[in-house]
Amino acid sequence: MTDRAAGEPLMPVLRREILALLRHCTADGADPIWRMIDDSPALRQYEESMRLRHAESLATAIAANPGLSPTPTACRTIARFVIDAYALARESADPDAAVDEIFAMIEAAWAVAPGTEPAAG
């Protein structure tokens, strides 16, 4: 998000970042790590708590964007949707298609949130 060009819509940037994270975390060699996390209730709980922390950080970053004035609730909601998009796509048989489907919904939600920019497709 910090490399977003002036005037560049927010949603395509977030989508691009989620795709990059997804590709990194599903690269060859990542399966044993995810199996270990998925097989351990403690690690699954820790991974979920980390997603919530990342979502809060993302919400703060969204709120700090110049030219935007979404409500705190809109920032937190969209941030959680974006962070959860990664988790849902990682578990999908077709992660790229999952990101496309999820971000269509995220962009629709963002478009109706007060103080936000129109989503770019």
Short mmCIF file of C-alpha atoms in Angstrom, two decimals:
data_model
loop_
_atom_site.label_atom_id
_atom_site.label_comp_id
_atom_site.label_asym_id
_atom_site.label_seq_id
_atom_site.Cartn_x
_atom_site.Cartn_y
_atom_site.Cartn_z
CA MET A 1 0.00 0.00 0.00
CA THR A 2 2.87 2.35 0.60
CA ASP A 3 3.88 2.21 -3.07
CA ARG A 4 0.47 3.38 -4.27
CA ALA A 5 0.80 6.13 -6.85
CA ALA A 6 -1.06 9.38 -6.34
CA GLY A 7 -4.58 8.96 -7.66
CA GLU A 8 -4.24 5.18 -8.02
CA PRO A 9 -7.41 3.45 -6.78
CA LEU A 10 -6.95 1.55 -3.54
CA MET A 11 -8.66 -1.74 -4.39
CA PRO A 12 -6.40 -2.75 -7.32
CA VAL A 13 -3.36 -2.10 -5.12
CA LEU A 14 -4.74 -4.28 -2.33
CA ARG A 15 -5.68 -7.00 -4.82
CA ARG A 16 -2.15 -6.94 -6.27
CA GLU A 17 -0.64 -7.21 -2.77
CA ILE A 18 -2.88 -10.15 -1.84
CA LEU A 19 -1.93 -11.95 -5.08
CA ALA A 20 1.76 -11.38 -4.34
CA LEU A 21 1.36 -12.69 -0.79
CA LEU A 22 -0.63 -15.65 -2.05
CA ARG A 23 2.04 -16.57 -4.62
CA HIS A 24 4.76 -16.27 -2.00
CA CYS A 25 2.93 -18.37 0.59
CA THR A 26 1.86 -21.08 -1.86
CA ALA A 27 5.23 -21.42 -3.56
CA ASP A 28 7.00 -24.76 -3.74
CA GLY A 29 8.06 -25.87 -0.31
CA ALA A 30 5.28 -24.09 1.60
CA ASP A 31 2.98 -27.13 1.88
CA PRO A 32 4.73 -28.73 4.88
CA ILE A 33 4.53 -25.47 6.82
CA TRP A 34 0.81 -25.05 6.10
CA ARG A 35 0.13 -28.70 6.99
CA MET A 36 1.88 -28.16 10.32
CA ILE A 37 -0.21 -25.02 10.98
CA ASP A 38 -3.45 -26.70 9.86
CA ASP A 39 -2.76 -29.76 12.03
CA SER A 40 -2.11 -27.78 15.20
CA PRO A 41 -4.98 -26.02 16.99
CA ALA A 42 -2.50 -23.71 18.73
CA LEU A 43 -0.81 -22.72 15.47
CA ARG A 44 -4.16 -22.24 13.72
CA GLN A 45 -5.27 -19.96 16.55
CA TYR A 46 -1.99 -18.03 16.36
CA GLU A 47 -2.32 -17.68 12.58
CA GLU A 48 -5.86 -16.35 13.02
CA SER A 49 -4.72 -13.85 15.66
CA MET A 50 -1.98 -12.68 13.30
CA ARG A 51 -4.56 -12.13 10.53
CA LEU A 52 -6.58 -9.95 12.92
CA ARG A 53 -3.47 -7.94 13.84
CA HIS A 54 -2.63 -7.47 10.16
CA ALA A 55 -6.21 -6.40 9.47
CA GLU A 56 -6.02 -3.76 12.21
CA SER A 57 -2.73 -2.46 10.77
CA LEU A 58 -4.25 -2.38 7.30
CA ALA A 59 -7.32 -0.53 8.60
CA THR A 60 -5.04 2.10 10.12
CA ALA A 61 -3.18 2.46 6.82
CA ILE A 62 -6.43 2.78 4.86
CA ALA A 63 -7.70 5.45 7.24
CA ALA A 64 -4.44 7.40 6.84
CA ASN A 65 -4.73 7.61 3.03
CA PRO A 66 -4.96 11.21 1.83
CA GLY A 67 -8.07 11.96 -0.17
CA LEU A 68 -10.11 9.24 1.51
CA SER A 69 -12.39 9.71 4.47
CA PRO A 70 -14.00 6.34 5.17
CA THR A 71 -15.44 5.70 8.60
CA PRO A 72 -13.40 3.63 11.06
CA THR A 73 -15.95 0.84 10.63
CA ALA A 74 -15.53 0.89 6.85
CA CYS A 75 -11.73 0.77 7.21
CA ARG A 76 -11.83 -2.15 9.63
CA THR A 77 -14.41 -4.05 7.59
CA ILE A 78 -12.57 -3.71 4.28
CA ALA A 79 -9.26 -4.55 5.94
CA ARG A 80 -10.68 -7.76 7.38
CA PHE A 81 -12.22 -8.67 4.02
CA VAL A 82 -8.86 -8.12 2.30
CA ILE A 83 -6.84 -10.11 4.83
CA ASP A 84 -9.39 -12.92 4.83
CA ALA A 85 -9.30 -12.94 1.01
CA TYR A 86 -5.76 -14.26 1.31
CA ALA A 87 -6.78 -17.06 3.69
CA LEU A 88 -9.77 -18.11 1.60
CA ALA A 89 -7.81 -18.04 -1.65
CA ARG A 90 -4.92 -20.02 -0.14
CA GLU A 91 -7.36 -22.83 0.67
CA SER A 92 -9.02 -22.73 -2.77
CA ALA A 93 -8.38 -25.18 -5.60
CA ASP A 94 -7.96 -22.13 -7.89
CA PRO A 95 -6.46 -19.32 -5.79
CA ASP A 96 -6.35 -16.73 -8.59
CA ALA A 97 -10.02 -17.30 -9.45
CA ALA A 98 -10.86 -17.09 -5.74
CA VAL A 99 -9.10 -13.72 -5.47
CA ASP A 100 -11.02 -12.46 -8.52
CA GLU A 101 -14.33 -13.58 -7.01
CA ILE A 102 -13.58 -12.26 -3.54
CA PHE A 103 -12.30 -8.90 -4.74
CA ALA A 104 -15.43 -8.36 -6.84
CA MET A 105 -17.33 -8.49 -3.55
CA ILE A 106 -14.78 -6.36 -1.69
CA GLU A 107 -14.88 -3.70 -4.42
CA ALA A 108 -18.68 -3.65 -4.27
CA ALA A 109 -18.57 -3.14 -0.50
CA TRP A 110 -15.95 -0.41 -0.82
CA ALA A 111 -18.01 1.38 -3.47
CA VAL A 112 -20.93 1.85 -1.08
CA ALA A 113 -18.89 2.80 2.00
CA PRO A 114 -19.16 6.51 2.81
CA GLY A 115 -16.03 8.56 2.10
CA THR A 116 -14.43 6.09 -0.28
CA GLU A 117 -13.36 6.27 -3.86
CA PRO A 118 -15.17 4.39 -6.61
CA ALA A 119 -13.62 0.96 -7.20
CA ALA A 120 -11.67 0.55 -10.41
CA GLY A 121 -12.04 -2.71 -12.29
#
